[in-house]
Amino acid sequence: MSSRFESGGNKLGYFIIALFVIALDQFTKWLIVKNLELGDSIEVIPNFFYITSHRNTGAAWGILAGQMWFFYIITILVVIGLAYYIIKHAKNNLLLGVSLGLMLGGAIGNFIDRVWRKEVVDFIHVYIFNYSFPVFNIADSALCIGVGLLIIYMILEEKAEKEKKNA
């Protein structure tokens, strides 16, 4: 299976990545809701990393707070698009497939919260150079890492196309 996954021949592997992200995201959110009151914070690394129980009814930084129907529609379209790209375009590219799998898992993880709880559970709280970065979760992390990998993929593809033209 390893060689098929590395060649991108097994698209199922990218959906398994998404399922892993969803499971980890929902499990960690469940732990937070079950064990912490809203606003509670646990210091993990002083002045850097805290577990803080927070809720968000919007997108990143609370943008568009309370606009649930907007998020439902956008997320459904994004999930369909990501699944389509995994099936049609990630066949022979591990980097593209992993990036799309991470984004798919992240999108669905937060979608579950929006549908079930009518808010997203956030809990990872980091201070960077004394700046209190907005609280986020595993799904947000997977989305950001997936987007970062997609950008790297696009840069590498662009470079390969230029080399192909100049060869």
GROMACS .gro file of N, CA and C in nm:
model
  501
    1MET      N    1   0.082  -0.120   0.000
    1MET     CA    2   0.000   0.000   0.000
    1MET      C    3   0.086   0.126   0.000
    2SER      N    4   0.199   0.121   0.066
    2SER     CA    5   0.284   0.239   0.075
    2SER      C    6   0.324   0.292  -0.062
    3SER      N    7   0.367   0.203  -0.150
    3SER     CA    8   0.411   0.251  -0.281
    3SER      C    9   0.294   0.307  -0.363
    4ARG      N   10   0.176   0.245  -0.352
    4ARG     CA   11   0.059   0.299  -0.422
    4ARG      C   12   0.021   0.436  -0.366
    5PHE      N   13   0.030   0.452  -0.233
    5PHE     CA   14  -0.005   0.581  -0.171
    5PHE      C   15   0.095   0.688  -0.213
    6GLU      N   16   0.223   0.654  -0.213
    6GLU     CA   17   0.325   0.752  -0.249
    6GLU      C   18   0.313   0.794  -0.395
    7SER      N   19   0.271   0.705  -0.481
    7SER     CA   20   0.255   0.744  -0.621
    7SER      C   21   0.124   0.818  -0.644
    8GLY      N   22   0.039   0.821  -0.541
    8GLY     CA   23  -0.089   0.889  -0.554
    8GLY      C   24  -0.196   0.800  -0.613
    9GLY      N   25  -0.163   0.673  -0.642
    9GLY     CA   26  -0.258   0.583  -0.702
    9GLY      C   27  -0.376   0.549  -0.611
   10ASN      N   28  -0.356   0.557  -0.482
   10ASN     CA   29  -0.462   0.524  -0.387
   10ASN      C   30  -0.521   0.652  -0.331
   11LYS      N   31  -0.624   0.704  -0.398
   11LYS     CA   32  -0.688   0.829  -0.355
   11LYS      C   33  -0.758   0.811  -0.221
   12LEU      N   34  -0.790   0.687  -0.186
   12LEU     CA   35  -0.854   0.659  -0.059
   12LEU      C   36  -0.768   0.710   0.057
   13GLY      N   37  -0.637   0.704   0.042
   13GLY     CA   38  -0.546   0.752   0.146
   13GLY      C   39  -0.568   0.898   0.181
   14TYR      N   40  -0.603   0.980   0.083
   14TYR     CA   41  -0.626   1.122   0.108
   14TYR      C   42  -0.757   1.143   0.185
   15PHE      N   43  -0.855   1.058   0.157
   15PHE     CA   44  -0.980   1.064   0.234
   15PHE      C   45  -0.959   1.011   0.376
   16ILE      N   46  -0.867   0.917   0.393
   16ILE     CA   47  -0.833   0.868   0.527
   16ILE      C   48  -0.766   0.979   0.608
   17ILE      N   49  -0.682   1.058   0.543
   17ILE     CA   50  -0.623   1.175   0.610
   17ILE      C   51  -0.734   1.266   0.660
   18ALA      N   52  -0.832   1.293   0.575
   18ALA     CA   53  -0.944   1.379   0.613
   18ALA      C   54  -1.019   1.319   0.732
   19LEU      N   55  -1.046   1.190   0.728
   19LEU     CA   56  -1.116   1.124   0.839
   19LEU      C   57  -1.036   1.131   0.970
   20PHE      N   58  -0.904   1.115   0.960
   20PHE     CA   59  -0.819   1.126   1.078
   20PHE      C   60  -0.827   1.266   1.138
   21VAL      N   61  -0.821   1.368   1.052
   21VAL     CA   62  -0.831   1.507   1.099
   21VAL      C   63  -0.967   1.529   1.167
   22ILE      N   64  -1.074   1.483   1.105
   22ILE     CA   65  -1.208   1.500   1.162
   22ILE      C   66  -1.216   1.432   1.298
   23ALA      N   67  -1.169   1.308   1.307
   23ALA     CA   68  -1.175   1.234   1.434
   23ALA      C   69  -1.094   1.303   1.543
   24LEU      N   70  -0.972   1.342   1.512
   24LEU     CA   71  -0.888   1.409   1.610
   24LEU      C   72  -0.948   1.543   1.652
   25ASP      N   73  -0.999   1.617   1.556
   25ASP     CA   74  -1.061   1.747   1.582
   25ASP      C   75  -1.181   1.730   1.674
   26GLN      N   76  -1.271   1.639   1.640
   26GLN     CA   77  -1.393   1.623   1.720
   26GLN      C   78  -1.362   1.566   1.859
   27PHE      N   79  -1.265   1.476   1.868
   27PHE     CA   80  -1.227   1.421   1.999
   27PHE      C   81  -1.170   1.530   2.089
   28THR      N   82  -1.081   1.612   2.036
   28THR     CA   83  -1.021   1.716   2.120
   28THR      C   84  -1.126   1.820   2.161
   29LYS      N   85  -1.217   1.852   2.072
   29LYS     CA   86  -1.324   1.947   2.105
   29LYS      C   87  -1.416   1.889   2.212
   30TRP      N   88  -1.446   1.760   2.201
   30TRP     CA   89  -1.527   1.693   2.302
   30TRP      C   90  -1.459   1.700   2.438
   31LEU      N   91  -1.327   1.674   2.441
   31LEU     CA   92  -1.253   1.683   2.568
   31LEU      C   93  -1.264   1.822   2.629
   32ILE      N   94  -1.253   1.925   2.547
   32ILE     CA   95  -1.260   2.063   2.596
   32ILE      C   96  -1.398   2.092   2.653
   33VAL      N   97  -1.502   2.059   2.578
   33VAL     CA   98  -1.640   2.086   2.622
   33VAL      C   99  -1.671   2.009   2.750
   34LYS      N  100  -1.623   1.886   2.758
   34LYS     CA  101  -1.653   1.800   2.873
   34LYS      C  102  -1.576   1.842   2.999
   35ASN      N  103  -1.455   1.893   2.983
   35ASN     CA  104  -1.368   1.915   3.099
   35ASN      C  105  -1.343   2.060   3.138
   36LEU      N  106  -1.375   2.155   3.050
   36LEU     CA  107  -1.347   2.295   3.082
   36LEU      C  108  -1.474   2.379   3.067
   37GLU      N  109  -1.487   2.477   3.152
   37GLU     CA  110  -1.593   2.576   3.137
   37GLU      C  111  -1.546   2.680   3.035
   38LEU      N  112  -1.642   2.741   2.969
   38LEU     CA  113  -1.610   2.846   2.873
   38LEU      C  114  -1.524   2.953   2.941
   39GLY      N  115  -1.410   2.985   2.882
   39GLY     CA  116  -1.320   3.085   2.938
   39GLY      C  117  -1.208   3.027   3.024
   40ASP      N  118  -1.222   2.901   3.068
   40ASP     CA  119  -1.115   2.838   3.146
   40ASP      C  120  -0.989   2.827   3.061
   41SER      N  121  -0.874   2.838   3.126
   41SER     CA  122  -0.748   2.830   3.054
   41SER      C  123  -0.647   2.752   3.137
   42ILE      N  124  -0.574   2.664   3.070
   42ILE     CA  125  -0.470   2.584   3.134
   42ILE      C  126  -0.336   2.623   3.072
   43GLU      N  127  -0.243   2.664   3.157
   43GLU     CA  128  -0.109   2.701   3.109
   43GLU      C  129  -0.031   2.573   3.079
   44VAL      N  130   0.017   2.560   2.956
   44VAL     CA  131   0.098   2.445   2.917
   44VAL      C  132   0.245   2.486   2.911
   45ILE      N  133   0.274   2.593   2.839
   45ILE     CA  134   0.408   2.653   2.833
   45ILE      C  135   0.390   2.801   2.868
   46PRO      N  136   0.442   2.845   2.983
   46PRO     CA  137   0.418   2.983   3.027
   46PRO      C  138   0.453   3.086   2.920
   47ASN      N  139   0.364   3.184   2.906
   47ASN     CA  140   0.379   3.295   2.813
   47ASN      C  141   0.387   3.254   2.666
   48PHE      N  142   0.346   3.129   2.636
   48PHE     CA  143   0.349   3.085   2.497
   48PHE      C  144   0.227   3.001   2.457
   49PHE      N  145   0.198   2.892   2.531
   49PHE     CA  146   0.094   2.798   2.488
   49PHE      C  147  -0.002   2.766   2.602
   50TYR      N  148  -0.132   2.784   2.574
   50TYR     CA  149  -0.237   2.759   2.671
   50TYR      C  150  -0.349   2.680   2.604
   51ILE      N  151  -0.421   2.600   2.684
   51ILE     CA  152  -0.545   2.538   2.640
   51ILE      C  153  -0.655   2.626   2.699
   52THR      N  154  -0.730   2.694   2.612
   52THR     CA  155  -0.832   2.789   2.656
   52THR      C  156  -0.965   2.753   2.590
   53SER      N  157  -1.068   2.733   2.672
   53SER     CA  158  -1.200   2.700   2.620
   53SER      C  159  -1.266   2.827   2.563
   54HIS      N  160  -1.288   2.826   2.432
   54HIS     CA  161  -1.339   2.942   2.361
   54HIS      C  162  -1.442   2.896   2.257
   55ARG      N  163  -1.537   2.980   2.223
   55ARG     CA  164  -1.635   2.949   2.118
   55ARG      C  165  -1.634   3.060   2.015
   56ASN      N  166  -1.662   3.022   1.890
   56ASN     CA  167  -1.660   3.118   1.780
   56ASN      C  168  -1.779   3.090   1.690
   57THR      N  169  -1.861   3.192   1.667
   57THR     CA  170  -1.976   3.176   1.577
   57THR      C  171  -1.946   3.229   1.437
   58GLY      N  172  -1.820   3.266   1.413
   58GLY     CA  173  -1.782   3.318   1.283
   58GLY      C  174  -1.668   3.239   1.223
   59ALA      N  175  -1.594   3.305   1.137
   59ALA     CA  176  -1.476   3.245   1.076
   59ALA      C  177  -1.354   3.290   1.157
   60ALA      N  178  -1.238   3.287   1.095
   60ALA     CA  179  -1.115   3.328   1.163
   60ALA      C  180  -1.130   3.468   1.222
   61TRP      N  181  -1.081   3.484   1.343
   61TRP     CA  182  -1.087   3.611   1.416
   61TRP      C  183  -1.231   3.659   1.437
   62GLY      N  184  -1.327   3.568   1.430
   62GLY     CA  185  -1.466   3.605   1.453
   62GLY      C  186  -1.533   3.677   1.337
   63ILE      N  187  -1.469   3.677   1.220
   63ILE     CA  188  -1.526   3.744   1.103
   63ILE      C  189  -1.661   3.679   1.068
   64LEU      N  190  -1.758   3.760   1.033
   64LEU     CA  191  -1.892   3.715   0.995
   64LEU      C  192  -1.960   3.634   1.105
   65ALA      N  193  -1.942   3.675   1.228
   65ALA     CA  194  -2.002   3.604   1.341
   65ALA      C  195  -2.153   3.592   1.324
   66GLY      N  196  -2.204   3.471   1.351
   66GLY     CA  197  -2.346   3.446   1.348
   66GLY      C  198  -2.405   3.419   1.210
   67GLN      N  199  -2.326   3.420   1.107
   67GLN     CA  200  -2.376   3.399   0.970
   67GLN      C  201  -2.371   3.250   0.934
   68MET      N  202  -2.443   3.167   1.011
   68MET     CA  203  -2.435   3.022   0.995
   68MET      C  204  -2.476   2.974   0.856
   69TRP      N  205  -2.584   3.025   0.800
   69TRP     CA  206  -2.627   2.978   0.668
   69TRP      C  207  -2.521   3.004   0.563
   70PHE      N  208  -2.452   3.116   0.572
   70PHE     CA  209  -2.342   3.147   0.481
   70PHE      C  210  -2.234   3.040   0.492
   71PHE      N  211  -2.197   3.005   0.617
   71PHE     CA  212  -2.094   2.904   0.638
   71PHE      C  213  -2.139   2.766   0.592
   72TYR      N  214  -2.268   2.734   0.612
   72TYR     CA  215  -2.319   2.604   0.565
   72TYR      C  216  -2.304   2.593   0.413
   73ILE      N  217  -2.348   2.694   0.343
   73ILE     CA  218  -2.344   2.691   0.196
   73ILE      C  219  -2.200   2.687   0.145
   74ILE      N  220  -2.117   2.776   0.197
   74ILE     CA  221  -1.977   2.782   0.152
   74ILE      C  222  -1.905   2.651   0.182
   75THR      N  223  -1.926   2.596   0.302
   75THR     CA  224  -1.856   2.472   0.339
   75THR      C  225  -1.900   2.356   0.251
   76ILE      N  226  -2.028   2.345   0.223
   76ILE     CA  227  -2.075   2.238   0.135
   76ILE      C  228  -2.010   2.249  -0.003
   77LEU      N  229  -2.002   2.370  -0.057
   77LEU     CA  230  -1.938   2.390  -0.187
   77LEU      C  231  -1.788   2.357  -0.182
   78VAL      N  232  -1.723   2.398  -0.074
   78VAL     CA  233  -1.579   2.371  -0.058
   78VAL      C  234  -1.555   2.221  -0.046
   79VAL      N  235  -1.636   2.152   0.033
   79VAL     CA  236  -1.619   2.007   0.051
   79VAL      C  237  -1.638   1.935  -0.082
   80ILE      N  238  -1.740   1.972  -0.157
   80ILE     CA  239  -1.762   1.911  -0.289
   80ILE      C  240  -1.642   1.938  -0.380
   81GLY      N  241  -1.593   2.061  -0.381
   81GLY     CA  242  -1.477   2.096  -0.463
   81GLY      C  243  -1.352   2.020  -0.424
   82LEU      N  244  -1.326   2.010  -0.295
   82LEU     CA  245  -1.208   1.938  -0.248
   82LEU      C  246  -1.216   1.789  -0.282
   83ALA      N  247  -1.332   1.729  -0.261
   83ALA     CA  248  -1.349   1.587  -0.294
   83ALA      C  249  -1.329   1.565  -0.445
   84TYR      N  250  -1.385   1.654  -0.525
   84TYR     CA  251  -1.369   1.646  -0.671
   84TYR      C  252  -1.220   1.652  -0.709
   85TYR      N  253  -1.148   1.748  -0.651
   85TYR     CA  254  -1.006   1.762  -0.684
   85TYR      C  255  -0.924   1.643  -0.637
   86ILE      N  256  -0.960   1.585  -0.524
   86ILE     CA  257  -0.889   1.464  -0.480
   86ILE      C  258  -0.911   1.353  -0.582
   87ILE      N  259  -1.035   1.334  -0.623
   87ILE     CA  260  -1.068   1.226  -0.716
   87ILE      C  261  -1.008   1.249  -0.854
   88LYS      N  262  -1.016   1.371  -0.904
   88LYS     CA  263  -0.975   1.398  -1.043
   88LYS      C  264  -0.830   1.440  -1.061
   89HIS      N  265  -0.770   1.506  -0.961
   89HIS     CA  266  -0.639   1.568  -0.985
   89HIS      C  267  -0.527   1.521  -0.892
   90ALA      N  268  -0.559   1.452  -0.784
   90ALA     CA  269  -0.454   1.413  -0.689
   90ALA      C  270  -0.399   1.275  -0.717
   91LYS      N  271  -0.442   1.214  -0.826
   91LYS     CA  272  -0.406   1.076  -0.856
   91LYS      C  273  -0.255   1.051  -0.851
   92ASN      N  274  -0.178   1.136  -0.911
   92ASN     CA  275  -0.034   1.112  -0.920
   92ASN      C  276   0.050   1.213  -0.843
   93ASN      N  277  -0.008   1.274  -0.741
   93ASN     CA  278   0.068   1.373  -0.668
   93ASN      C  279   0.039   1.369  -0.519
   94LEU      N  280   0.132   1.316  -0.444
   94LEU     CA  281   0.119   1.302  -0.299
   94LEU      C  282   0.100   1.437  -0.230
   95LEU      N  283   0.179   1.536  -0.268
   95LEU     CA  284   0.171   1.668  -0.203
   95LEU      C  285   0.033   1.731  -0.223
   96LEU      N  286  -0.018   1.726  -0.343
   96LEU     CA  287  -0.151   1.780  -0.370
   96LEU      C  288  -0.257   1.702  -0.292
   97GLY      N  289  -0.249   1.570  -0.295
   97GLY     CA  290  -0.348   1.488  -0.225
   97GLY      C  291  -0.350   1.510  -0.075
   98VAL      N  292  -0.232   1.517  -0.014
   98VAL     CA  293  -0.225   1.541   0.130
   98VAL      C  294  -0.280   1.679   0.164
   99SER      N  295  -0.245   1.780   0.085
   99SER     CA  296  -0.294   1.915   0.113
   99SER      C  297  -0.446   1.919   0.103
  100LEU      N  298  -0.503   1.857   0.000
  100LEU     CA  299  -0.648   1.855  -0.015
  100LEU      C  300  -0.715   1.772   0.094
  101GLY      N  301  -0.654   1.662   0.135
  101GLY     CA  302  -0.708   1.580   0.244
  101GLY      C  303  -0.711   1.656   0.376
  102LEU      N  304  -0.605   1.731   0.405
  102LEU     CA  305  -0.602   1.813   0.528
  102LEU      C  306  -0.710   1.922   0.524
  103MET      N  307  -0.723   1.987   0.410
  103MET     CA  308  -0.824   2.092   0.398
  103MET      C  309  -0.965   2.034   0.408
  104LEU      N  310  -0.987   1.918   0.347
  104LEU     CA  311  -1.118   1.853   0.355
  104LEU      C  312  -1.153   1.818   0.499
  105GLY      N  313  -1.059   1.759   0.570
  105GLY     CA  314  -1.082   1.724   0.711
  105GLY      C  315  -1.108   1.845   0.797
  106GLY      N  316  -1.032   1.951   0.776
  106GLY     CA  317  -1.051   2.073   0.852
  106GLY      C  318  -1.185   2.138   0.826
  107ALA      N  319  -1.224   2.143   0.698
  107ALA     CA  320  -1.352   2.204   0.663
  107ALA      C  321  -1.468   2.126   0.726
  108ILE      N  322  -1.462   1.993   0.717
  108ILE     CA  323  -1.570   1.912   0.774
  108ILE      C  324  -1.570   1.918   0.926
  109GLY      N  325  -1.452   1.921   0.987
  109GLY     CA  326  -1.445   1.930   1.133
  109GLY      C  327  -1.517   2.052   1.188
  110ASN      N  328  -1.491   2.167   1.130
  110ASN     CA  329  -1.560   2.289   1.176
  110ASN      C  330  -1.706   2.292   1.133
  111PHE      N  331  -1.737   2.230   1.018
  111PHE     CA  332  -1.876   2.221   0.972
  111PHE      C  333  -1.961   2.142   1.072
  112ILE      N  334  -1.906   2.033   1.123
  112ILE     CA  335  -1.978   1.952   1.223
  112ILE      C  336  -2.013   2.038   1.343
  113ASP      N  337  -1.919   2.117   1.390
  113ASP     CA  338  -1.946   2.207   1.504
  113ASP      C  339  -2.057   2.306   1.471
  114ARG      N  340  -2.050   2.366   1.354
  114ARG     CA  341  -2.149   2.468   1.317
  114ARG      C  342  -2.290   2.409   1.308
  115VAL      N  343  -2.299   2.287   1.257
  115VAL     CA  344  -2.430   2.223   1.245
  115VAL      C  345  -2.478   2.175   1.382
  116TRP      N  346  -2.391   2.109   1.457
  116TRP     CA  347  -2.430   2.045   1.582
  116TRP      C  348  -2.439   2.143   1.698
  117ARG      N  349  -2.339   2.230   1.711
  117ARG     CA  350  -2.332   2.320   1.827
  117ARG      C  351  -2.375   2.463   1.796
  118LYS      N  352  -2.384   2.499   1.669
  118LYS     CA  353  -2.413   2.636   1.624
  118LYS      C  354  -2.299   2.732   1.659
  119GLU      N  355  -2.182   2.676   1.684
  119GLU     CA  356  -2.060   2.752   1.711
  119GLU      C  357  -1.942   2.655   1.698
  120VAL      N  358  -1.824   2.710   1.681
  120VAL     CA  359  -1.704   2.628   1.669
  120VAL      C  360  -1.628   2.632   1.802
  121VAL      N  361  -1.588   2.515   1.849
  121VAL     CA  362  -1.510   2.505   1.972
  121VAL      C  363  -1.362   2.527   1.938
  122ASP      N  364  -1.304   2.628   1.998
  122ASP     CA  365  -1.161   2.657   1.982
  122ASP      C  366  -1.093   2.639   2.117
  123PHE      N  367  -0.965   2.605   2.116
  123PHE     CA  368  -0.897   2.581   2.244
  123PHE      C  369  -0.746   2.599   2.240
  124ILE      N  370  -0.685   2.607   2.126
  124ILE     CA  371  -0.539   2.623   2.118
  124ILE      C  372  -0.510   2.773   2.122
  125HIS      N  373  -0.443   2.815   2.226
  125HIS     CA  374  -0.419   2.958   2.248
  125HIS      C  375  -0.269   2.981   2.259
  126VAL      N  376  -0.215   3.057   2.166
  126VAL     CA  377  -0.071   3.080   2.158
  126VAL      C  378  -0.041   3.228   2.169
  127TYR      N  379   0.065   3.258   2.239
  127TYR     CA  380   0.117   3.395   2.245
  127TYR      C  381   0.246   3.398   2.165
  128ILE      N  382   0.252   3.486   2.065
  128ILE     CA  383   0.372   3.500   1.983
  128ILE      C  384   0.427   3.640   2.006
  129PHE      N  385   0.543   3.648   2.067
  129PHE     CA  386   0.606   3.776   2.101
  129PHE      C  387   0.507   3.866   2.176
  130ASN      N  388   0.444   3.810   2.278
  130ASN     CA  389   0.347   3.878   2.363
  130ASN      C  390   0.216   3.914   2.293
  131TYR      N  391   0.198   3.870   2.167
  131TYR     CA  392   0.072   3.891   2.097
  131TYR      C  393  -0.017   3.769   2.120
  132SER      N  394  -0.137   3.792   2.170
  132SER     CA  395  -0.232   3.684   2.194
  132SER      C  396  -0.298   3.648   2.061
  133PHE      N  397  -0.245   3.541   1.998
  133PHE     CA  398  -0.299   3.496   1.871
  133PHE      C  399  -0.440   3.444   1.893
  134PRO      N  400  -0.534   3.468   1.801
  134PRO     CA  401  -0.671   3.418   1.820
  134PRO      C  402  -0.673   3.267   1.846
  135VAL      N  403  -0.760   3.225   1.935
  135VAL     CA  404  -0.772   3.085   1.974
  135VAL      C  405  -0.824   3.004   1.855
  136PHE      N  406  -0.766   2.886   1.833
  136PHE     CA  407  -0.803   2.803   1.719
  136PHE      C  408  -0.813   2.657   1.759
  137ASN      N  409  -0.830   2.566   1.662
  137ASN     CA  410  -0.848   2.425   1.692
  137ASN      C  411  -0.773   2.338   1.590
  138ILE      N  412  -0.791   2.207   1.602
  138ILE     CA  413  -0.723   2.112   1.512
  138ILE      C  414  -0.768   2.131   1.367
  139ALA      N  415  -0.899   2.151   1.346
  139ALA     CA  416  -0.950   2.171   1.210
  139ALA      C  417  -0.887   2.295   1.146
  140ASP      N  418  -0.877   2.404   1.223
  140ASP     CA  419  -0.813   2.525   1.172
  140ASP      C  420  -0.668   2.498   1.134
  141SER      N  421  -0.599   2.423   1.220
  141SER     CA  422  -0.459   2.390   1.194
  141SER      C  423  -0.445   2.309   1.065
  142ALA      N  424  -0.533   2.208   1.048
  142ALA     CA  425  -0.528   2.125   0.927
  142ALA      C  426  -0.555   2.210   0.803
  143LEU      N  427  -0.651   2.301   0.813
  143LEU     CA  428  -0.680   2.390   0.700
  143LEU      C  429  -0.557   2.474   0.664
  144CYS      N  430  -0.495   2.534   0.764
  144CYS     CA  431  -0.377   2.619   0.738
  144CYS      C  432  -0.261   2.541   0.682
  145ILE      N  433  -0.234   2.423   0.738
  145ILE     CA  434  -0.125   2.340   0.688
  145ILE      C  435  -0.157   2.295   0.546
  146GLY      N  436  -0.282   2.256   0.521
  146GLY     CA  437  -0.324   2.215   0.387
  146GLY      C  438  -0.307   2.326   0.285
  147VAL      N  439  -0.347   2.447   0.322
  147VAL     CA  440  -0.330   2.561   0.231
  147VAL      C  441  -0.181   2.588   0.207
  148GLY      N  442  -0.101   2.580   0.312
  148GLY     CA  443   0.044   2.600   0.297
  148GLY      C  444   0.104   2.497   0.202
  149LEU      N  445   0.065   2.371   0.217
  149LEU     CA  446   0.114   2.266   0.127
  149LEU      C  447   0.065   2.287  -0.016
  150LEU      N  448  -0.057   2.336  -0.030
  150LEU     CA  449  -0.111   2.365  -0.163
  150LEU      C  450  -0.031   2.476  -0.231
  151ILE      N  451   0.005   2.577  -0.155
  151ILE     CA  452   0.088   2.686  -0.210
  151ILE      C  453   0.223   2.631  -0.255
  152ILE      N  454   0.284   2.546  -0.173
  152ILE     CA  455   0.412   2.485  -0.210
  152ILE      C  456   0.395   2.403  -0.338
  153TYR      N  457   0.287   2.324  -0.344
  153TYR     CA  458   0.258   2.244  -0.464
  153TYR      C  459   0.248   2.334  -0.587
  154MET      N  460   0.175   2.444  -0.574
  154MET     CA  461   0.156   2.534  -0.688
  154MET      C  462   0.288   2.598  -0.732
  155ILE      N  463   0.371   2.635  -0.637
  155ILE     CA  464   0.502   2.692  -0.670
  155ILE      C  465   0.588   2.589  -0.742
  156LEU      N  466   0.589   2.466  -0.691
  156LEU     CA  467   0.668   2.360  -0.755
  156LEU      C  468   0.616   2.327  -0.895
  157GLU      N  469   0.484   2.326  -0.911
  157GLU     CA  470   0.425   2.300  -1.043
  157GLU      C  471   0.462   2.410  -1.141
  158GLU      N  472   0.455   2.535  -1.095
  158GLU     CA  473   0.491   2.648  -1.180
  158GLU      C  474   0.638   2.639  -1.223
  159LYS      N  475   0.723   2.603  -1.128
  159LYS     CA  476   0.866   2.588  -1.158
  159LYS      C  477   0.888   2.476  -1.259
  160ALA      N  478   0.819   2.364  -1.240
  160ALA     CA  479   0.832   2.251  -1.332
  160ALA      C  480   0.785   2.288  -1.472
  161GLU      N  481   0.678   2.364  -1.482
  161GLU     CA  482   0.627   2.409  -1.613
  161GLU      C  483   0.727   2.501  -1.682
  162LYS      N  484   0.788   2.591  -1.606
  162LYS     CA  485   0.889   2.680  -1.665
  162LYS      C  486   1.010   2.602  -1.713
  163GLU      N  487   1.054   2.505  -1.633
  163GLU     CA  488   1.168   2.423  -1.673
  163GLU      C  489   1.135   2.341  -1.798
  164LYS      N  490   1.012   2.292  -1.803
  164LYS     CA  491   0.968   2.213  -1.919
  164LYS      C  492   0.968   2.299  -2.046
  165LYS      N  493   0.923   2.423  -2.035
  165LYS     CA  494   0.921   2.514  -2.150
  165LYS      C  495   1.061   2.551  -2.195
  166ASN      N  496   1.151   2.570  -2.098
  166ASN     CA  497   1.288   2.613  -2.129
  166ASN      C  498   1.380   2.498  -2.167
  167ALA      N  499   1.334   2.375  -2.154
  167ALA     CA  500   1.423   2.259  -2.181
  167ALA      C  501   1.440   2.231  -2.328
   0.00000   0.00000   0.00000
